[in-house]
Structures are given as C-alpha cells and as structure tokens.
Amino acid sequence: MVSDVHGNARDLARAGEGADALVCLGDLILFLDYADHSRGIFPDLFGADNAGRLVALRTARRFDEARDLGRQLWSTVDGDRAAVIENAVRGQYADLFAAFPTPTYATYGNVDMPALWKEYAGPGTTVLDGEVAEIGGRTFGFVGGGLRTPMNTPFEISDEEYAAKIEALGSVDVLCTHIPPEVPELVYDTVARRFERGSRALLDAIRRTRPRYSLFGHVHQPLARRMRVGATECVNVGHFAGSGKPWVLEW
C-alpha cells in the first residue's frame, strides 16, 4: 500500500517487491514540495525562492495572497497555463506509471488529473473510483479524490458527489480512499499545523458497514497514523514521497 507518491518514481519501482499486489491511493504528481522547495512543477517554472514564498503564504492560511502571487507569476509565462501544467504532468505520469508493477490497483488523489490516467495506465494497472475489486479473496472498495478546499487542487469534488461514491461501494472488507475519515486525530497535520479535509460520509460508512480496514493517505504528518473506529482499523499508509516505504497488509 502506498499513497502520496508525489513524484517518487525511484522508490515506487521497488514498492511492490515481494508482494502479490500493489495498491496506490493517489497523489502521484509533485506540484510543490513543502519540505524541499526546489522540487516540483512550480519551482521548475518559477524557482525555489518563489516556491518558498507560496508555501509560507499557504501555511499561514493567507490563501488570497497565495493566489495573487500565483497569478502574478503565471502572467510571466508564455502559453496557456493549463497546457503548460498538463505537459509537465504528462512527463511525471510517464515515469510513475512505468514504475507500477503488475498487478497494481490505484485510485486518484486530490492533486491528480484523472482524465490523463487512461493514457498511461498499462494492462497491469486497474484504476478504480467508486468501484470494488477482489484481491486475494477480500473485497476492496476504492474512492479517489478530495473534498473542496481553498487550495483548489485539481481533483476536488463536492461532499455530495463524494458521499455517493462511498455509498456505491456497499459493504467491503477494506475501504481504500485518498482522504481519511473525518476524525480529528486522523486529519490534523502536525507540520502544516492545520486540519485537512476528511470525509464525514466515509466515517459514517465505517460505522455502518464495519470494514476490517479503512486505508488512506493525504495527511502527510498526521497526529495519529492508526486508530480504531469501532471494529475498523483506520490506517494512514504513509507519505510515500518522504519515506519511500510501503505499508504492508497481510492475510
């Protein structure tokens, strides 16, 4: 199990060694590295100093100023903004999807661009969103994306649309999502010093259907990486970009 790969194709190529399958819970793309401001699409375009300014504004929750800085910097770029970003994303996706072993089961993160995945996912990679797959005799339900935030990342959807995808899964053994259930200890990032958005619909489904596991990522440095909600073990499988190590589920 991996999540929040954020451009770490080198370690991703080894993540499935010795496993029957790899499960990826999204956020393949690295747009901006909050720890290393020299890495990602944004600093490639505008430099590490400007990346650091943007990180500082976002961390201080000065989102209007962050957007103003972004608009100012993008005004200096020749060409359509969406096309420039898509071209950079394609370069990362080519490397990342090539690193997936067979079989891989994957869903989208909030910074991913789902429309491009079908072009890069090979026959050994199954992409699921609001869908169920059987792996080793257990049912795994997958829901990708994130909920809407002031960050306005590429794949944010409404609470209602997200809840409908959760509902479509029914009862499963393992719930696989990019974002966590809305539990304070699971959504609070101790380094960013803020609560990320978790899903109330996901939490309600855990309480109602009682899966064995709820697995997710999204929060890079959570207050709690693992806790029980009723009968369900809720696990943040980790910030793979930083650790380079998968979380292993065995049965």
CSV table of C-alpha atoms in Angstrom, one decimal:
chain,number,residue,atom,x,y,z
A,1,MET,CA,0.0,0.0,0.0
A,2,VAL,CA,1.3,3.4,-0.9
A,3,SER,CA,-0.2,6.9,-1.0
A,4,ASP,CA,1.1,10.4,-1.7
A,5,VAL,CA,3.8,9.3,-4.1
A,6,HIS,CA,4.4,12.9,-5.3
A,7,GLY,CA,7.0,12.1,-8.0
A,8,ASN,CA,9.0,9.4,-6.2
A,9,ALA,CA,9.2,7.0,-9.1
A,10,ARG,CA,12.5,5.6,-8.0
A,11,ASP,CA,11.1,4.1,-4.7
A,12,LEU,CA,7.8,3.3,-6.4
A,13,ALA,CA,9.6,0.9,-8.8
A,14,ARG,CA,10.6,-1.2,-5.7
A,15,ALA,CA,7.5,-0.8,-3.6
A,16,GLY,CA,5.8,-4.0,-4.8
A,17,GLU,CA,8.8,-6.3,-4.4
A,18,GLY,CA,7.7,-9.5,-2.6
A,19,ALA,CA,4.0,-8.6,-2.7
A,20,ASP,CA,1.1,-10.2,-4.5
A,21,ALA,CA,-0.2,-6.7,-5.5
A,22,LEU,CA,0.5,-3.0,-5.1
A,23,VAL,CA,-2.3,-0.7,-4.1
A,24,CYS,CA,-1.8,3.1,-4.7
A,25,LEU,CA,-4.1,5.6,-3.0
A,26,GLY,CA,-3.3,8.5,-5.2
A,27,ASP,CA,-1.4,11.8,-5.4
A,28,LEU,CA,1.2,10.7,-7.9
A,29,ILE,CA,2.0,14.3,-9.1
A,30,LEU,CA,4.5,16.6,-7.4
A,31,PHE,CA,3.4,20.2,-8.0
A,32,LEU,CA,5.1,21.7,-4.9
A,33,ASP,CA,7.2,20.0,-2.2
A,34,TYR,CA,6.6,21.8,1.1
A,35,ALA,CA,9.8,20.3,2.6
A,36,ASP,CA,12.1,20.9,-0.4
A,37,HIS,CA,11.1,24.0,-2.3
A,38,SER,CA,13.4,23.1,-5.3
A,39,ARG,CA,11.3,20.1,-6.3
A,40,GLY,CA,8.1,20.0,-8.3
A,41,ILE,CA,6.4,21.6,-11.3
A,42,PHE,CA,6.0,25.0,-9.6
A,43,PRO,CA,9.7,25.6,-8.8
A,44,ASP,CA,10.7,24.2,-12.2
A,45,LEU,CA,8.8,27.1,-13.6
A,46,PHE,CA,9.3,29.8,-11.1
A,47,GLY,CA,12.3,28.9,-8.9
A,48,ALA,CA,12.7,27.7,-5.4
A,49,ASP,CA,12.5,31.2,-3.9
A,50,ASN,CA,9.0,31.8,-5.3
A,51,ALA,CA,8.0,28.3,-4.2
A,52,GLY,CA,9.1,29.1,-0.7
A,53,ARG,CA,7.0,32.3,-0.7
A,54,LEU,CA,4.0,30.3,-1.8
A,55,VAL,CA,4.5,27.7,0.8
A,56,ALA,CA,4.8,30.3,3.5
A,57,LEU,CA,1.6,32.0,2.5
A,58,ARG,CA,-0.4,28.8,2.3
A,59,THR,CA,1.0,27.6,5.6
A,60,ALA,CA,-0.2,30.9,7.2
A,61,ARG,CA,-3.6,30.3,5.5
A,62,ARG,CA,-3.2,33.5,3.6
A,63,PHE,CA,-4.8,31.9,0.6
A,64,ASP,CA,-5.9,35.1,-1.2
A,65,GLU,CA,-2.3,36.4,-1.1
A,66,ALA,CA,-1.1,33.0,-2.3
A,67,ARG,CA,-3.5,33.1,-5.3
A,68,ASP,CA,-2.4,36.7,-6.1
A,69,LEU,CA,1.3,35.5,-6.1
A,70,GLY,CA,0.3,32.6,-8.4
A,71,ARG,CA,-1.5,34.9,-10.8
A,72,GLN,CA,1.4,37.3,-10.9
A,73,LEU,CA,3.9,34.6,-11.7
A,74,TRP,CA,1.8,32.9,-14.3
A,75,SER,CA,1.4,36.2,-16.1
A,76,THR,CA,5.1,35.9,-17.0
A,77,VAL,CA,4.7,32.5,-18.7
A,78,ASP,CA,4.3,32.2,-22.4
A,79,GLY,CA,1.5,29.9,-23.5
A,80,ASP,CA,-1.7,28.7,-21.9
A,81,ARG,CA,-1.4,27.8,-18.2
A,82,ALA,CA,-3.4,24.6,-18.4
A,83,ALA,CA,-1.4,23.4,-21.3
A,84,VAL,CA,1.9,24.1,-19.5
A,85,ILE,CA,0.8,22.2,-16.4
A,86,GLU,CA,-0.6,19.3,-18.4
A,87,ASN,CA,2.7,19.0,-20.3
A,88,ALA,CA,4.6,18.8,-17.0
A,89,VAL,CA,2.1,16.4,-15.5
A,90,ARG,CA,2.4,14.1,-18.5
A,91,GLY,CA,6.2,13.9,-18.0
A,92,GLN,CA,5.7,12.8,-14.4
A,93,TYR,CA,2.9,10.3,-15.2
A,94,ALA,CA,5.1,8.6,-17.9
A,95,ASP,CA,7.7,7.8,-15.3
A,96,LEU,CA,5.3,7.0,-12.5
A,97,PHE,CA,3.0,4.6,-14.3
A,98,ALA,CA,6.0,2.9,-15.9
A,99,ALA,CA,7.2,2.1,-12.3
A,100,PHE,CA,3.9,0.3,-11.3
A,101,PRO,CA,4.3,-3.5,-11.0
A,102,THR,CA,1.7,-6.0,-12.2
A,103,PRO,CA,-0.8,-6.1,-10.7
A,104,THR,CA,-1.4,-2.6,-9.4
A,105,TYR,CA,-4.8,-1.3,-8.1
A,106,ALA,CA,-4.9,2.5,-8.0
A,107,THR,CA,-7.3,5.4,-7.3
A,108,TYR,CA,-6.9,9.2,-7.7
A,109,GLY,CA,-5.6,11.7,-5.2
A,110,ASN,CA,-6.7,15.3,-5.0
A,111,VAL,CA,-3.7,16.6,-6.9
A,112,ASP,CA,-4.1,14.1,-9.7
A,113,MET,CA,-5.6,14.6,-13.2
A,114,PRO,CA,-7.9,11.6,-13.8
A,115,ALA,CA,-8.5,12.4,-17.4
A,116,LEU,CA,-4.9,11.6,-18.2
A,117,TRP,CA,-4.7,8.3,-16.3
A,118,LYS,CA,-6.3,6.1,-19.1
A,119,GLU,CA,-3.5,7.2,-21.4
A,120,TYR,CA,-0.7,6.0,-19.0
A,121,ALA,CA,-2.2,3.0,-17.1
A,122,GLY,CA,-1.0,-0.2,-18.7
A,123,PRO,CA,-2.8,-3.5,-18.7
A,124,GLY,CA,-1.3,-4.4,-15.3
A,125,THR,CA,-2.8,-1.4,-13.6
A,126,THR,CA,-6.5,-1.3,-12.6
A,127,VAL,CA,-7.9,2.2,-11.9
A,128,LEU,CA,-10.9,2.3,-9.6
A,129,ASP,CA,-13.1,5.1,-8.3
A,130,GLY,CA,-16.4,4.3,-6.6
A,131,GLU,CA,-15.7,0.7,-7.5
A,132,VAL,CA,-14.9,-2.7,-5.9
A,133,ALA,CA,-12.2,-5.2,-6.7
A,134,GLU,CA,-11.4,-8.6,-5.2
A,135,ILE,CA,-7.8,-9.1,-4.1
A,136,GLY,CA,-6.8,-12.4,-2.5
A,137,GLY,CA,-10.3,-13.3,-1.6
A,138,ARG,CA,-11.1,-9.9,0.1
A,139,THR,CA,-13.3,-7.1,-1.3
A,140,PHE,CA,-11.6,-3.8,-1.6
A,141,GLY,CA,-13.6,-0.6,-2.3
A,142,PHE,CA,-11.9,2.4,-3.8
A,143,VAL,CA,-12.9,6.1,-3.8
A,144,GLY,CA,-10.5,8.7,-5.1
A,145,GLY,CA,-10.2,12.5,-5.0
A,146,GLY,CA,-10.6,15.0,-2.2
A,147,LEU,CA,-13.2,17.4,-1.0
A,148,ARG,CA,-13.3,21.1,-1.9
A,149,THR,CA,-10.8,23.4,-0.1
A,150,PRO,CA,-9.4,26.9,-0.5
A,151,MET,CA,-6.3,25.2,-2.1
A,152,ASN,CA,-8.4,24.4,-5.1
A,153,THR,CA,-6.3,21.3,-6.2
A,154,PRO,CA,-7.2,19.6,-9.5
A,155,PHE,CA,-9.5,16.8,-8.3
A,156,GLU,CA,-11.7,18.2,-5.6
A,157,ILE,CA,-15.4,17.3,-5.7
A,158,SER,CA,-18.5,18.2,-3.7
A,159,ASP,CA,-19.4,16.4,-0.4
A,160,GLU,CA,-22.5,15.1,-2.1
A,161,GLU,CA,-20.6,13.5,-5.0
A,162,TYR,CA,-18.0,12.0,-2.7
A,163,ALA,CA,-20.8,10.5,-0.5
A,164,ALA,CA,-22.5,9.0,-3.5
A,165,LYS,CA,-19.2,7.2,-4.4
A,166,ILE,CA,-18.9,5.9,-0.9
A,167,GLU,CA,-22.5,4.7,-0.9
A,168,ALA,CA,-22.0,2.9,-4.2
A,169,LEU,CA,-19.4,0.6,-2.6
A,170,GLY,CA,-21.7,-1.1,-0.2
A,171,SER,CA,-20.1,-3.4,2.4
A,172,VAL,CA,-16.4,-4.3,1.7
A,173,ASP,CA,-13.6,-5.8,3.7
A,174,VAL,CA,-11.1,-3.0,3.0
A,175,LEU,CA,-12.1,0.6,2.3
A,176,CYS,CA,-9.4,2.4,0.2
A,177,THR,CA,-9.6,6.1,-0.1
A,178,HIS,CA,-7.2,9.0,-0.7
A,179,ILE,CA,-8.6,11.2,2.2
A,180,PRO,CA,-9.2,10.0,5.7
A,181,PRO,CA,-12.5,9.7,7.6
A,182,GLU,CA,-13.3,12.9,9.5
A,183,VAL,CA,-11.7,12.1,12.8
A,184,PRO,CA,-9.6,15.0,14.3
A,185,GLU,CA,-6.6,12.8,15.1
A,186,LEU,CA,-6.5,11.5,11.6
A,187,VAL,CA,-7.0,14.8,9.7
A,188,TYR,CA,-4.7,17.1,11.6
A,189,ASP,CA,-1.2,17.6,10.1
A,190,THR,CA,1.3,18.3,12.8
A,191,VAL,CA,3.8,20.0,10.5
A,192,ALA,CA,1.4,22.1,8.4
A,193,ARG,CA,-0.4,22.9,11.7
A,194,ARG,CA,-3.9,22.6,10.2
A,195,PHE,CA,-6.8,20.3,9.8
A,196,GLU,CA,-7.0,18.8,6.4
A,197,ARG,CA,-10.4,17.8,5.0
A,198,GLY,CA,-11.7,14.4,5.9
A,199,SER,CA,-14.9,12.8,4.9
A,200,ARG,CA,-17.9,12.6,7.2
A,201,ALA,CA,-19.6,10.2,4.7
A,202,LEU,CA,-16.6,7.9,4.9
A,203,LEU,CA,-16.7,7.9,8.7
A,204,ASP,CA,-20.5,7.2,8.6
A,205,ALA,CA,-19.9,4.2,6.2
A,206,ILE,CA,-17.2,2.8,8.5
A,207,ARG,CA,-19.5,2.9,11.5
A,208,ARG,CA,-22.4,1.4,9.4
A,209,THR,CA,-20.6,-1.3,7.4
A,210,ARG,CA,-17.7,-2.1,9.8
A,211,PRO,CA,-15.0,-3.0,7.3
A,212,ARG,CA,-11.8,-4.7,8.6
A,213,TYR,CA,-9.7,-1.8,7.5
A,214,SER,CA,-10.0,1.8,6.3
A,215,LEU,CA,-6.8,2.7,4.5
A,216,PHE,CA,-5.9,6.2,3.2
A,217,GLY,CA,-3.2,8.9,2.9
A,218,HIS,CA,-3.5,12.6,2.1
A,219,VAL,CA,-2.3,13.9,5.6
A,220,HIS,CA,1.4,13.7,5.4
A,221,GLN,CA,2.3,14.1,9.1
A,222,PRO,CA,-0.9,13.1,11.0
A,223,LEU,CA,-1.4,13.4,14.7
A,224,ALA,CA,-2.4,9.7,14.7
A,225,ARG,CA,-1.4,7.3,11.9
A,226,ARG,CA,-3.5,4.5,13.2
A,227,MET,CA,-6.6,4.2,15.4
A,228,ARG,CA,-9.8,2.1,15.7
A,229,VAL,CA,-13.3,3.3,14.9
A,230,GLY,CA,-15.5,0.6,16.3
A,231,ALA,CA,-14.4,-2.6,14.7
A,232,THR,CA,-12.4,-1.0,11.9
A,233,GLU,CA,-8.7,-0.4,11.9
A,234,CYS,CA,-8.1,3.0,10.3
A,235,VAL,CA,-4.6,3.4,8.9
A,236,ASN,CA,-2.8,6.2,7.2
A,237,VAL,CA,-0.5,4.2,4.9
A,238,GLY,CA,2.1,7.0,4.8
A,239,HIS,CA,3.6,9.8,2.9
A,240,PHE,CA,5.4,7.6,0.4
A,241,ALA,CA,7.3,10.6,-1.2
A,242,GLY,CA,9.0,11.2,2.1
A,243,SER,CA,9.5,7.6,3.4
A,244,GLY,CA,9.9,5.6,0.2
A,245,LYS,CA,8.5,2.6,2.1
A,246,PRO,CA,5.1,0.9,1.5
A,247,TRP,CA,2.7,-0.1,4.3
A,248,VAL,CA,2.1,-3.8,4.1
A,249,LEU,CA,-1.3,-5.6,4.6
A,250,GLU,CA,-1.0,-9.3,5.1
A,251,TRP,CA,-3.6,-12.1,5.5
